[in-house]
CSV table of C-alpha atoms in Angstrom, one decimal:
chain,number,residue,atom,x,y,z
A,132,MET,CA,22.0,63.5,-21.0
A,133,PRO,CA,24.3,66.1,-19.8
A,134,ASP,CA,24.5,69.5,-21.4
A,135,PRO,CA,27.8,70.1,-22.8
A,136,ALA,CA,27.0,74.0,-22.1
A,137,ALA,CA,27.6,72.8,-18.4
A,138,ARG,CA,31.2,72.6,-19.3
A,139,PRO,CA,32.1,75.9,-21.0
A,140,ASP,CA,34.9,75.8,-23.1
A,141,PRO,CA,37.2,79.0,-22.7
A,142,GLN,CA,37.8,79.4,-26.8
A,143,LEU,CA,33.7,79.2,-27.5
A,144,GLN,CA,33.6,81.6,-24.5
A,145,ALA,CA,36.1,83.8,-25.8
A,146,TRP,CA,34.5,83.8,-29.4
A,147,ARG,CA,31.0,84.2,-28.1
A,148,ALA,CA,32.2,87.2,-26.5
A,149,ARG,CA,33.5,88.5,-29.9
A,150,ALA,CA,30.2,87.9,-31.7
A,151,ASP,CA,28.2,89.6,-29.0
A,152,ALA,CA,30.5,93.1,-29.2
A,153,ALA,CA,30.1,92.7,-33.0
A,154,LEU,CA,26.4,92.3,-32.8
A,155,GLU,CA,26.6,95.6,-30.3
A,156,ARG,CA,28.8,97.4,-32.4
A,157,ALA,CA,26.6,96.9,-36.0
A,158,LEU,CA,23.4,98.2,-33.8
A,159,ALA,CA,25.0,100.8,-32.2
A,160,ALA,CA,26.0,102.1,-35.5
A,161,LEU,CA,22.4,102.8,-36.4
A,162,GLU,CA,22.6,106.3,-35.2
A,163,HIS,CA,19.2,108.0,-37.0
A,164,GLY,CA,16.5,105.0,-36.5
A,165,GLU,CA,13.4,105.4,-34.9
A,166,PRO,CA,13.9,104.5,-31.4
A,167,ARG,CA,11.2,102.3,-30.9
A,168,LEU,CA,12.4,100.2,-33.8
A,169,LEU,CA,16.1,100.3,-32.7
A,170,GLY,CA,15.0,98.9,-29.5
A,171,ALA,CA,13.0,96.3,-31.0
A,172,MET,CA,16.1,95.4,-32.9
A,173,ARG,CA,18.4,95.1,-29.6
A,174,HIS,CA,15.6,93.3,-27.7
A,175,ALA,CA,15.9,90.5,-30.9
A,176,ALA,CA,19.3,90.4,-31.3
A,177,LEU,CA,20.8,91.0,-27.7
A,178,ALA,CA,18.8,88.6,-25.5
A,179,GLY,CA,21.4,85.7,-25.6
A,180,GLY,CA,21.0,82.9,-26.9
A,181,LYS,CA,23.3,79.7,-28.0
A,182,ARG,CA,25.0,81.6,-30.5
A,183,ILE,CA,25.6,78.3,-32.1
A,184,ARG,CA,25.9,80.2,-35.6
A,185,PRO,CA,28.5,82.7,-35.0
A,186,LEU,CA,30.4,80.2,-33.1
A,187,LEU,CA,30.4,77.9,-36.1
A,188,VAL,CA,31.9,80.9,-38.3
A,189,TYR,CA,34.8,81.5,-36.0
A,190,ALA,CA,35.3,77.7,-35.2
A,191,CYS,CA,35.5,76.6,-38.9
A,192,GLY,CA,37.5,79.7,-40.1
A,193,ASN,CA,40.2,79.2,-37.2
A,194,ALA,CA,40.3,75.6,-38.1
A,195,PHE,CA,41.4,76.7,-41.4
A,196,GLY,CA,43.8,79.7,-40.6
A,197,ALA,CA,41.4,82.6,-40.6
A,198,ALA,CA,42.1,85.4,-38.1
A,199,ASP,CA,39.2,86.1,-35.7
A,200,ALA,CA,38.9,89.9,-37.2
A,201,ALA,CA,38.2,88.6,-40.5
A,202,LEU,CA,35.3,86.2,-39.2
A,203,ASP,CA,33.6,88.9,-36.9
A,204,ALA,CA,31.8,90.4,-39.9
A,205,PRO,CA,30.1,87.0,-41.1
A,206,ALA,CA,29.7,86.0,-37.6
A,207,ALA,CA,27.4,89.0,-36.8
A,208,ALA,CA,25.7,88.7,-40.0
A,209,VAL,CA,24.3,85.3,-40.1
A,210,GLU,CA,23.5,86.0,-36.4
A,211,LEU,CA,21.4,88.9,-37.3
A,212,VAL,CA,19.5,86.8,-39.8
A,213,HIS,CA,18.8,84.4,-37.3
A,214,ALA,CA,17.6,87.1,-34.7
A,215,TYR,CA,15.5,88.5,-37.7
A,216,SER,CA,13.9,84.6,-38.7
A,217,LEU,CA,13.2,84.5,-35.1
A,218,VAL,CA,11.1,87.7,-34.4
A,219,HIS,CA,9.2,86.6,-37.7
A,220,ASP,CA,8.5,83.4,-36.7
A,221,ASP,CA,7.2,84.3,-33.5
A,222,LEU,CA,4.5,86.7,-35.3
A,223,PRO,CA,0.7,85.4,-35.1
A,224,ALA,CA,1.0,84.8,-38.7
A,225,MET,CA,3.5,82.0,-37.8
A,226,ASP,CA,4.0,80.3,-34.8
A,227,ASP,CA,2.2,82.8,-32.4
A,228,ASP,CA,4.5,82.5,-29.6
A,229,ALA,CA,4.6,84.9,-26.6
A,230,LEU,CA,8.1,83.7,-25.0
A,231,ARG,CA,11.6,83.5,-26.8
A,232,ARG,CA,15.0,83.2,-24.7
A,233,GLY,CA,12.8,83.5,-21.3
A,234,ARG,CA,11.6,87.1,-22.4
A,235,PRO,CA,8.3,88.2,-24.0
A,236,THR,CA,8.6,87.9,-27.7
A,237,VAL,CA,9.2,91.3,-29.6
A,238,HIS,CA,5.6,91.8,-31.0
A,239,ILE,CA,4.7,91.0,-27.2
A,240,ALA,CA,7.3,93.5,-25.9
A,241,PHE,CA,6.4,96.4,-28.7
A,242,ASP,CA,3.6,95.3,-31.4
A,243,GLU,CA,3.0,93.6,-34.5
A,244,ALA,CA,4.2,96.0,-36.8
A,245,THR,CA,7.0,97.0,-34.6
A,246,ALA,CA,8.0,93.4,-35.0
A,247,ILE,CA,7.7,93.0,-38.5
A,248,LEU,CA,9.8,96.2,-39.4
A,249,ALA,CA,12.5,95.2,-36.8
A,250,GLY,CA,12.8,92.0,-38.4
A,251,ASP,CA,13.0,93.5,-41.7
A,252,ALA,CA,15.7,95.5,-40.2
A,253,LEU,CA,17.6,93.3,-38.7
A,254,GLN,CA,18.0,91.3,-42.3
A,255,SER,CA,18.9,94.2,-44.2
A,256,LEU,CA,21.6,95.1,-41.6
A,257,ALA,CA,23.4,91.6,-41.8
A,258,PHE,CA,24.0,92.0,-45.2
A,259,ALA,CA,25.3,95.6,-44.5
A,260,VAL,CA,27.5,94.2,-42.3
A,261,LEU,CA,28.8,91.5,-44.2
A,262,ALA,CA,29.6,93.8,-47.1
A,263,ASP,CA,32.0,95.4,-44.9
A,264,ALA,CA,34.0,92.1,-44.2
A,265,PRO,CA,37.9,92.6,-44.0
A,266,VAL,CA,38.5,90.2,-46.5
A,267,ASP,CA,39.4,90.7,-50.6
A,268,ASP,CA,36.7,91.4,-53.0
A,269,GLY,CA,35.9,87.7,-54.2
A,270,ARG,CA,35.5,86.4,-50.9
A,271,ARG,CA,33.3,89.0,-49.9
A,272,VAL,CA,31.2,88.4,-52.7
A,273,ALA,CA,31.0,84.9,-52.3
A,274,MET,CA,29.8,85.1,-48.5
A,275,LEU,CA,27.0,87.4,-49.5
A,276,ARG,CA,26.0,84.8,-52.0
A,277,GLU,CA,26.1,82.2,-49.6
A,278,LEU,CA,24.1,84.2,-47.2
A,279,ALA,CA,21.4,85.4,-49.4
A,280,GLY,CA,20.7,81.5,-50.6
A,281,ALA,CA,20.5,80.1,-46.8
A,282,ALA,CA,17.8,82.8,-46.1
A,283,GLY,CA,15.8,82.8,-49.1
A,284,ALA,CA,13.4,80.8,-50.8
A,285,ASP,CA,15.8,77.9,-51.7
A,286,GLY,CA,16.6,78.0,-47.9
A,287,MET,CA,15.4,79.4,-44.4
A,288,CYS,CA,12.2,81.0,-45.8
A,289,GLY,CA,11.4,77.9,-48.0
A,290,GLY,CA,11.5,75.7,-45.3
A,291,GLN,CA,9.7,77.6,-43.0
A,292,ALA,CA,6.9,77.6,-45.9
A,293,ARG,CA,7.3,73.8,-46.3
A,294,ASP,CA,6.5,73.9,-42.1
A,295,LEU,CA,3.6,75.8,-42.6
A,296,ALA,CA,1.8,73.8,-45.2
A,297,ALA,CA,2.5,70.7,-43.7
A,298,ALA,CA,1.4,71.7,-40.6
A,299,GLY,CA,-2.1,72.5,-42.5
A,300,SER,CA,-2.2,69.5,-44.4
A,301,LYS,CA,-1.8,67.5,-41.2
A,302,GLN,CA,-5.3,69.4,-39.5
A,303,GLN,CA,-6.8,69.2,-42.8
A,304,ARG,CA,-5.9,65.4,-43.5
A,305,GLY,CA,-6.2,63.8,-39.8
A,306,ALA,CA,-3.0,62.8,-37.8
A,307,ASP,CA,-3.0,59.4,-39.5
A,308,ARG,CA,-1.6,61.1,-42.7
A,309,LEU,CA,2.1,61.7,-41.8
A,310,LEU,CA,4.8,63.7,-43.8
A,311,PRO,CA,7.2,61.0,-44.8
A,312,VAL,CA,10.6,61.0,-43.2
A,313,VAL,CA,12.3,62.3,-46.4
A,314,GLU,CA,10.3,65.2,-46.4
A,315,LEU,CA,10.8,66.0,-43.1
A,316,GLU,CA,14.2,65.9,-43.3
A,317,ARG,CA,14.3,68.2,-46.7
A,318,LEU,CA,11.9,70.6,-45.2
A,319,HIS,CA,14.6,71.1,-41.7
A,320,ALA,CA,17.4,70.5,-44.1
A,321,MET,CA,16.1,74.2,-45.5
A,322,LYS,CA,14.2,75.7,-42.4
A,323,THR,CA,16.9,75.0,-40.1
A,324,GLY,CA,20.1,73.6,-41.8
A,325,ALA,CA,20.6,76.0,-44.6
A,326,LEU,CA,21.9,78.7,-42.2
A,327,LEU,CA,23.8,76.6,-39.9
A,328,ARG,CA,25.4,75.0,-43.2
A,329,ALA,CA,25.8,78.5,-44.0
A,330,ALA,CA,27.9,79.4,-40.8
A,331,VAL,CA,30.4,76.7,-41.4
A,332,ARG,CA,30.6,77.8,-45.1
A,333,LEU,CA,31.1,81.5,-44.4
A,334,GLY,CA,34.0,80.2,-42.1
A,335,ALA,CA,35.6,78.0,-45.1
A,336,ILE,CA,35.5,81.0,-47.5
A,337,ALA,CA,36.7,83.4,-45.2
A,338,ALA,CA,39.7,81.2,-44.5
A,339,GLY,CA,40.0,80.1,-48.5
A,340,ALA,CA,39.6,76.4,-47.5
A,341,ASP,CA,39.7,74.7,-50.6
A,342,ALA,CA,36.6,72.2,-52.3
A,343,ALA,CA,37.7,69.0,-50.8
A,344,ALA,CA,38.0,70.5,-47.6
A,345,ARG,CA,34.3,72.0,-48.2
A,346,ALA,CA,32.7,68.8,-49.3
A,347,GLN,CA,33.5,67.4,-45.7
A,348,LEU,CA,32.4,70.8,-44.0
A,349,ASP,CA,29.0,70.5,-45.8
A,350,ARG,CA,28.9,66.8,-44.6
A,351,TYR,CA,29.4,67.9,-41.2
A,352,ALA,CA,27.1,70.7,-40.9
A,353,SER,CA,24.4,68.9,-43.0
A,354,ALA,CA,24.4,66.1,-39.9
A,355,LEU,CA,24.7,69.0,-37.5
A,356,GLY,CA,21.5,70.8,-38.6
A,357,LEU,CA,19.4,67.8,-38.7
A,358,GLY,CA,20.8,67.0,-35.3
A,359,PHE,CA,20.1,70.2,-34.0
A,360,GLN,CA,16.5,69.9,-35.2
A,361,ILE,CA,15.8,66.3,-33.9
A,362,ARG,CA,17.1,67.8,-30.5
A,363,ASP,CA,14.5,70.5,-30.7
A,364,ASP,CA,12.1,68.5,-31.4
A,365,LEU,CA,12.7,66.3,-28.5
A,366,LEU,CA,13.1,69.0,-26.2
A,367,ASP,CA,9.9,70.3,-27.1
A,368,VAL,CA,8.2,67.2,-26.1
A,369,GLU,CA,10.4,66.8,-23.0
A,370,GLY,CA,11.1,70.0,-21.8
A,371,ASP,CA,9.6,72.6,-19.9
A,372,SER,CA,9.4,76.5,-20.6
A,373,ALA,CA,11.4,77.7,-18.1
A,374,THR,CA,14.2,75.6,-19.0
A,375,LEU,CA,13.5,76.2,-22.6
A,376,GLY,CA,13.0,80.0,-22.6
A,377,LYS,CA,10.3,79.5,-24.9
A,378,THR,CA,7.0,77.5,-24.9
A,379,ALA,CA,7.0,73.9,-24.7
A,380,GLY,CA,4.5,71.6,-26.3
A,381,LYS,CA,4.0,73.8,-29.2
A,382,ASP,CA,4.5,71.6,-31.8
A,383,ALA,CA,2.0,69.3,-30.7
A,384,ALA,CA,-0.8,72.2,-30.1
A,385,GLN,CA,-0.1,73.2,-33.6
A,386,ALA,CA,-0.1,70.0,-35.5
A,387,LYS,CA,3.3,70.3,-36.7
A,388,ALA,CA,5.6,67.5,-38.3
A,389,THR,CA,8.3,66.5,-36.0
A,390,PHE,CA,10.5,63.9,-35.9
A,391,PRO,CA,9.1,62.2,-32.2
A,392,GLY,CA,5.9,62.3,-33.8
A,393,LEU,CA,7.0,60.5,-36.8
A,394,LEU,CA,9.6,57.9,-35.4
A,395,GLY,CA,8.8,57.9,-32.0
A,396,VAL,CA,11.1,59.5,-29.3
A,397,GLU,CA,13.5,56.4,-28.8
A,398,ALA,CA,14.0,56.0,-32.7
A,399,SER,CA,14.8,59.8,-32.8
A,400,ARG,CA,17.2,59.7,-30.0
A,401,GLY,CA,18.9,56.5,-32.2
A,402,ARG,CA,18.9,59.1,-35.3
A,403,LEU,CA,20.8,61.7,-33.3
A,404,ALA,CA,23.6,59.2,-32.2
A,405,GLY,CA,24.0,58.2,-35.5
A,406,LEU,CA,24.2,61.8,-36.8
A,407,GLY,CA,26.8,62.6,-34.2
A,408,GLU,CA,28.8,59.6,-35.5
A,409,GLU,CA,28.6,61.3,-38.9
A,410,MET,CA,29.9,64.6,-37.9
A,411,ASN,CA,32.9,63.1,-36.4
A,412,ALA,CA,33.6,60.9,-39.6
A,413,ALA,CA,33.4,64.0,-41.3
A,414,LEU,CA,35.8,65.8,-39.5
A,415,ASP,CA,37.9,62.9,-39.5
A,416,ALA,CA,38.3,62.8,-43.1
A,417,LEU,CA,39.8,66.5,-43.0
A,418,GLY,CA,42.8,65.1,-41.0
A,419,MET,CA,42.6,68.5,-39.1
A,420,THR,CA,44.3,69.2,-35.6
A,421,ALA,CA,42.3,72.3,-35.2
A,422,ASP,CA,39.1,70.9,-35.0
A,423,ALA,CA,38.1,70.4,-31.2
A,424,PRO,CA,35.9,73.4,-31.3
A,425,LEU,CA,34.0,72.0,-34.3
A,426,ARG,CA,33.4,68.8,-32.5
A,427,GLN,CA,32.3,70.7,-29.4
A,428,LEU,CA,29.6,72.4,-31.2
A,429,GLY,CA,28.3,69.3,-32.7
A,430,ARG,CA,28.0,67.9,-29.2
A,431,GLN,CA,26.4,70.6,-28.2
A,432,ALA,CA,23.7,70.5,-30.9
A,433,ILE,CA,22.5,66.8,-30.0
A,434,GLU,CA,23.2,67.0,-26.6
A,435,ARG,CA,21.8,70.4,-25.2
A,436,THR,CA,19.0,70.6,-22.8
A,437,HIS,CA,17.6,74.2,-24.1
C-alpha cells in the first residue's frame, strides 16, 4: 500500500513548519528551567514525528475560516500533550521501550527520573501555551476544557490504564481469553482516539464551527482515531524497527490486545477500508469545498508505512 507521506502536500508541509516553529517558541520561552530537564523536553518534543495532531488542528480550523495565527497555540498544545504521553508510555513501568522516532527514548537518553519530570513539564507547558491562544475568552476556556478532558481519566490516561489492565489480564488468563472487539474499540477510542478527536475539536472551536458541523467532525475524527490505531497494530506486526522508528513486535511480546490479534490481519485491513469510507462520508455530509487537507490526513492515518 503506498505511503501518502511520499507525496507531500504543500499546505500540510507549511502547517507542519508552523507547528514546529510554535513548539520551538514555547520551549525557548522556558528561560529559567534546569538545563537537563529542558534538554529532555526538547528531545521529546522536537524529534520530528508525523505531527498529525497539530495538522488536524490547522486543517479543521482552516476549513471553517480560522486564521493560522489563531491555530498555532492549540496546534502546539495538543502536540505537547502527545509528546508527554510518549515519554511516559516508553517508561519501564509502562511499555519499557528504548527507541522512539529512530532515537533513544527520553529515559534512555537521560534517565528515568528526568523522563518523568520532562513528561510532567511538557503537559504543564501545553496548557500554558493554550491559555495564551489569541481567541476570545469563551473559545479559550472551551479549548482548555477540551484538551484537559481528552488527556485525562476519561480519555488518553484512562485508555492507557485499560490497555495495561487488558495486557495483564491476558497474561493471567491465557491467550484463549481475548478482549471483545467492542472493549478494544472503546480502549483505543480513549487511548489514541481522544487526543486525535480533540485536535479536530480544537480547530473547530477556534473557528467557531456550529453544532451540526461539529457532529460530523466528531464522526470523521472517531473513524480516523480508530483507523490510526488499527494501522499502528498492523505496522507492529508487518513493519521493522528501522522503518517504524520504534521497536517492532512489542505488542505481541507484551501480550497486548490488538486488532490483528483479535480479528486477524485481513479482517483488520478490511476494517481500515471501511473506516476510510466513514471518514469520507462524514466530510461529504459537511458539504465543504475546503476539506482536501482533512481528507489527505485521513488517508495518511490508514495508509502510512510508519
